[in-house]
XYZ file of N, CA and C in Angstrom:
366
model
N -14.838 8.514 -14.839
C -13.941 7.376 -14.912
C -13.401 7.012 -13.524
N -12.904 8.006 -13.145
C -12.183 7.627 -11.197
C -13.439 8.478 -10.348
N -13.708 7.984 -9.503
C -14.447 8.227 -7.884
C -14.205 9.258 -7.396
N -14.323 10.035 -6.818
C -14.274 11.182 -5.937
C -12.944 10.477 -4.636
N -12.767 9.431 -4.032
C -11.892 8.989 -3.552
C -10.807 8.965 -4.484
N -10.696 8.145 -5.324
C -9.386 7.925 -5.977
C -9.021 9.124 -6.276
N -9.437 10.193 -6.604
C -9.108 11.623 -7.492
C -8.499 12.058 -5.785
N -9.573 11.843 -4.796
C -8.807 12.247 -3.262
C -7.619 11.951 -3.181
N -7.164 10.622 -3.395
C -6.488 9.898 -2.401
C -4.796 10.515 -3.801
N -5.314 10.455 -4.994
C -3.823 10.901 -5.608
C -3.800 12.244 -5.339
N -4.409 12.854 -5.434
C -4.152 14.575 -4.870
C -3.554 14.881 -3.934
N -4.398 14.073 -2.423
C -3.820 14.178 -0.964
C -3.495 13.496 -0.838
N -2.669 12.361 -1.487
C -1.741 10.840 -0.862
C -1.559 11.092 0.494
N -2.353 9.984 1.358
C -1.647 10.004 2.957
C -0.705 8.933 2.899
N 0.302 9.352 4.382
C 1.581 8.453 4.606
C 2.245 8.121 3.573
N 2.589 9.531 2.451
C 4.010 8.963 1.725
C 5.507 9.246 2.263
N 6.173 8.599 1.880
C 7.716 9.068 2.427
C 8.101 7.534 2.407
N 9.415 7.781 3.595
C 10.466 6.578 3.867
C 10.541 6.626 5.454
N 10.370 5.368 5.937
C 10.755 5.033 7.809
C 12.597 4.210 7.080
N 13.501 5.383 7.668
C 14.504 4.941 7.441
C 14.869 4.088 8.390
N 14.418 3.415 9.189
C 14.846 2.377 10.714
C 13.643 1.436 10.233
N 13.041 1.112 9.266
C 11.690 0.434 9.077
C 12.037 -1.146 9.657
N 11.010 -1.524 9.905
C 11.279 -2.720 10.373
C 11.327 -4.017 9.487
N 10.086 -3.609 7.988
C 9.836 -4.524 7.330
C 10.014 -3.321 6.068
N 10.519 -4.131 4.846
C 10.498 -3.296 3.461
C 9.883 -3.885 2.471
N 8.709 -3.860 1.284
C 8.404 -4.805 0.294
C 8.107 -3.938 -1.141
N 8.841 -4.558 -1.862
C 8.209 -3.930 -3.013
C 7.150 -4.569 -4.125
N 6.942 -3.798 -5.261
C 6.422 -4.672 -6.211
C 6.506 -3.746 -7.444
N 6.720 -4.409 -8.523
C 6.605 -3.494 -9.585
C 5.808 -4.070 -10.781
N 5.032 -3.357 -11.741
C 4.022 -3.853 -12.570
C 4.941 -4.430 -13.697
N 4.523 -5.715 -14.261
C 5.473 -6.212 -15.165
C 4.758 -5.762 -16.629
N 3.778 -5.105 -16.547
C 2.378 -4.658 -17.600
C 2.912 -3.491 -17.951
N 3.269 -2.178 -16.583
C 2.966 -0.562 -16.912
C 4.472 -0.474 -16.291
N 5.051 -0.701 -15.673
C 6.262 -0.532 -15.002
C 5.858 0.292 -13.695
N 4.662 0.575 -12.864
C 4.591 0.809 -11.606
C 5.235 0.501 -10.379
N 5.889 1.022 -10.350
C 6.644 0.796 -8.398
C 6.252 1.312 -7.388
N 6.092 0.263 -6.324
C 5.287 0.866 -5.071
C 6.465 0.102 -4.191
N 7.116 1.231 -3.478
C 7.736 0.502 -2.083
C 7.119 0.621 -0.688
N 7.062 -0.147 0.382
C 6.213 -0.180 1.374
C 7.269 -0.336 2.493
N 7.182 0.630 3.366
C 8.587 0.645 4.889
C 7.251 0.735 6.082
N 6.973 -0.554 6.688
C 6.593 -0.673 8.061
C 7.413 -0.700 9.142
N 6.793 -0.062 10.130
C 7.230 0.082 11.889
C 5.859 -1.009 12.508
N 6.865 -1.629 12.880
C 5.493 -2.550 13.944
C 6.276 -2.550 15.426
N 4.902 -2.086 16.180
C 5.123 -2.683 17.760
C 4.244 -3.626 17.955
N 4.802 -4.422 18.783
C 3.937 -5.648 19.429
C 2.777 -5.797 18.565
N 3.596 -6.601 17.108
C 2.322 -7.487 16.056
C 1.492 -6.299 15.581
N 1.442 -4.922 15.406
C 0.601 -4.560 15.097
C 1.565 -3.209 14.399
N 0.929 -2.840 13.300
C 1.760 -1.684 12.201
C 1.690 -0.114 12.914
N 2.172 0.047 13.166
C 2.681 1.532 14.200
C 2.639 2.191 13.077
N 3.411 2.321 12.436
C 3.335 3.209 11.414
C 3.822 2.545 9.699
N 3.257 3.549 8.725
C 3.828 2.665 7.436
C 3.457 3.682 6.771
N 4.734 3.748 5.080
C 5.428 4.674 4.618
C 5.307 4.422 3.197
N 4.851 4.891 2.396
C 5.453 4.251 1.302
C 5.520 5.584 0.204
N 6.286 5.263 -1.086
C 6.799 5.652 -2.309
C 6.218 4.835 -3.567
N 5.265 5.458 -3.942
C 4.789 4.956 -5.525
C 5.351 5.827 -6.807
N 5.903 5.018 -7.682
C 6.151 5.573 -8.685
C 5.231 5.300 -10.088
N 4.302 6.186 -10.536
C 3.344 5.508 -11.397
C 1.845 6.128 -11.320
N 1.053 5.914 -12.067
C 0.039 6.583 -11.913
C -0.737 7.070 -11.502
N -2.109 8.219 -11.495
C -3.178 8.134 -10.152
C -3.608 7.071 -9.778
N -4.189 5.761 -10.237
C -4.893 4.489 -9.485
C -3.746 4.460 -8.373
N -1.895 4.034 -9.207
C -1.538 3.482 -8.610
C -0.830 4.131 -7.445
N -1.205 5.274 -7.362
C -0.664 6.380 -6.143
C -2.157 6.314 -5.493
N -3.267 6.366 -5.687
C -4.398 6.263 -5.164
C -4.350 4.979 -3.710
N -4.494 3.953 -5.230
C -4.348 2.684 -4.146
C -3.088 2.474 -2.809
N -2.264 2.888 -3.438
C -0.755 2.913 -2.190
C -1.485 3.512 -0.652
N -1.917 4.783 -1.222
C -2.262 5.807 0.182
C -3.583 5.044 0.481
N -4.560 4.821 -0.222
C -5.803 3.787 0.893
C -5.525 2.864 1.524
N -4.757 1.939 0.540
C -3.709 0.364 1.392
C -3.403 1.120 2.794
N -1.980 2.329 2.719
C -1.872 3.298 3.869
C -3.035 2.853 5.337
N -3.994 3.614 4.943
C -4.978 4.381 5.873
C -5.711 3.016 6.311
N -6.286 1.833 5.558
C -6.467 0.719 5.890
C -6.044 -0.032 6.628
N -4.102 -0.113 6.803
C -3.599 -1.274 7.701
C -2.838 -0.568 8.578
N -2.689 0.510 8.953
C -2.460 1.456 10.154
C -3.036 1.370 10.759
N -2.561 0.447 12.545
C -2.868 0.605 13.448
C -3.546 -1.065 13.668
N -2.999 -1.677 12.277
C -3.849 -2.750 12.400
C -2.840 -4.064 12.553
N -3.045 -5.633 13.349
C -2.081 -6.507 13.626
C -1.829 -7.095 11.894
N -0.754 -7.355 12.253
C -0.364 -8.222 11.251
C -0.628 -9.033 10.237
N -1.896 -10.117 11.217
C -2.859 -10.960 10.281
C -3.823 -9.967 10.038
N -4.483 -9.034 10.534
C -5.700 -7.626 9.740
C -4.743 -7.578 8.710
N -3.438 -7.122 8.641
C -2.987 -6.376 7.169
C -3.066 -7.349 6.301
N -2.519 -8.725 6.577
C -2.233 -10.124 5.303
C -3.527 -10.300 5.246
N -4.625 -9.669 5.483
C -5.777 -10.272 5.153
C -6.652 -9.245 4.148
N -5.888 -8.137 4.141
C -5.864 -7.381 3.020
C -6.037 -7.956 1.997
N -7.027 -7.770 0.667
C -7.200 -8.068 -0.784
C -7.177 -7.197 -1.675
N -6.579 -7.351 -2.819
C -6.375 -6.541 -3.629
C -8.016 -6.108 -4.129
N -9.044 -6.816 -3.968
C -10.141 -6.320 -3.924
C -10.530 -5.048 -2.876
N -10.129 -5.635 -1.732
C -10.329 -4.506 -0.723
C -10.194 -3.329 -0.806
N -8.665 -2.988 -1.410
C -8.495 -1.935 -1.746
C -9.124 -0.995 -2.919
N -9.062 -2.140 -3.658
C -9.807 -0.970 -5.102
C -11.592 -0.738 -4.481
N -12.188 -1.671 -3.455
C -13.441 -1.384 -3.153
C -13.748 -0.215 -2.551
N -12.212 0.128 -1.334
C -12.213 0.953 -0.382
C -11.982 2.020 -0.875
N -11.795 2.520 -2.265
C -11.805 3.779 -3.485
C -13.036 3.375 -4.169
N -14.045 2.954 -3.721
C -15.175 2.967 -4.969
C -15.350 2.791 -6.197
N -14.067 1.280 -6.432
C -13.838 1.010 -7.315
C -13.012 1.495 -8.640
N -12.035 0.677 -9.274
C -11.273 1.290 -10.132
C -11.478 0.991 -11.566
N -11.242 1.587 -12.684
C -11.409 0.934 -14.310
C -10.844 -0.311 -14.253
N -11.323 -0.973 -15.388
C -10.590 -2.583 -15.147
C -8.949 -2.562 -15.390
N -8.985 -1.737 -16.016
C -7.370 -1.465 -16.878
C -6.796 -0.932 -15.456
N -7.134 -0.405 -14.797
C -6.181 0.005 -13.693
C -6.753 -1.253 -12.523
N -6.907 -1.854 -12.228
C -6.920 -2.986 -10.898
C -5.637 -3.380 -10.785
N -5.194 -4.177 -11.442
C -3.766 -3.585 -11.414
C -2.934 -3.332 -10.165
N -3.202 -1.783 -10.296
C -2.774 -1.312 -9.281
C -3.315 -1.243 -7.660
N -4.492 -1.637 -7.692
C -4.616 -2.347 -6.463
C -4.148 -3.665 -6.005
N -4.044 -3.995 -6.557
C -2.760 -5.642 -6.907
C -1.645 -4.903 -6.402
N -1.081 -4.317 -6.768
C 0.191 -3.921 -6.561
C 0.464 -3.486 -4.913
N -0.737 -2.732 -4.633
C -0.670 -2.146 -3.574
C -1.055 -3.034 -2.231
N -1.701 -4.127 -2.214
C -1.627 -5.288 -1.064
C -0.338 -5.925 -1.375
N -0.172 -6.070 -2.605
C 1.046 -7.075 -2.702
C 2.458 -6.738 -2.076
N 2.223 -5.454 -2.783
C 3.822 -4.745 -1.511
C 3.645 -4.570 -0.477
N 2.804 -4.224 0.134
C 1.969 -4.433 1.866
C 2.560 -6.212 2.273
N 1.999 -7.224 1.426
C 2.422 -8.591 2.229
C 3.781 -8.557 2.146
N 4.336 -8.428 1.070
C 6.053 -8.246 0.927
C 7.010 -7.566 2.245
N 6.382 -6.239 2.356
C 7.095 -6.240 3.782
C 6.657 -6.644 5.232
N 5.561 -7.279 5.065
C 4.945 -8.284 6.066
C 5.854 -9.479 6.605
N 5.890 -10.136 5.115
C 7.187 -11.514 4.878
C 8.411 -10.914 5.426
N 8.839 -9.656 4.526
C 10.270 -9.338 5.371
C 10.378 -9.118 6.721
N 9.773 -8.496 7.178
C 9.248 -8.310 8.521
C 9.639 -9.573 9.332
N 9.011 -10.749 9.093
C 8.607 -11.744 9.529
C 10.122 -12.540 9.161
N 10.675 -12.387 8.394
C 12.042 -13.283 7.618
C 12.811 -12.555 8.749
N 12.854 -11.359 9.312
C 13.888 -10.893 9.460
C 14.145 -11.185 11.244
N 13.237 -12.289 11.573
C 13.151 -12.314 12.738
C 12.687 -11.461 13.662
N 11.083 -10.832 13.566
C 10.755 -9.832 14.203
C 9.952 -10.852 15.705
């Protein structure tokens, strides 16, 4: 049913936690399963230094959080908003249909603290 990645990526979630000085914050929560994914970026000069996040919710949707992770680290601004919720579930070798979902979830809180980021006068 899940990939050898996705089973990776919820086991060894990379970059979970909180950047308490974050620069940008976004959330999203599933209005379907009740999944919460919060997302705390550090950007220097246009580009994501570092990024943090807290999923509350299943393996896809702890899966997808930490690939989103490893994907837009290190990458500018427009690389991350150009992120697709396809991307992500591709970049796990694909997810059940019932869980995509949560790759939705996981770009979407990625652009969210992009916008804040960006609202907040960065």
């Amino acid at each position: 049913m899940y990939s050898d990645k996705v089973i990776d990526h919820f086991t060894n979630p990379r970059n979970v936690g909180v950047i308490i000085d974050a620069d940008g914050v976004g959330e999203k929560v599933s209005a379907s399963c009740g999944d919460r994914m919060k997302v705390f970026l550090k950007v220097v000069d246009g580009v994501i230094e570092d990024l943090k996040f807290q999923t509350y919710g299943c393996g896809a949707a702890i899966a997808s959080s930490s690939m989103m992770s490893e994907l837009v680290i290190g990458k500018t601004l427009d690389e991350a908003l150009a992120l697709t919720n396809d991307a992500v579930a591709e970049a796990l070798d694909g997810l059940p249909d019932p869980k995509l979902h949560c790759s939705n979830l996981a770009a979407d809180a990625l652009h969210d603290a992009i916008k804040n980021y960006k609202e907040e006068g960065a």
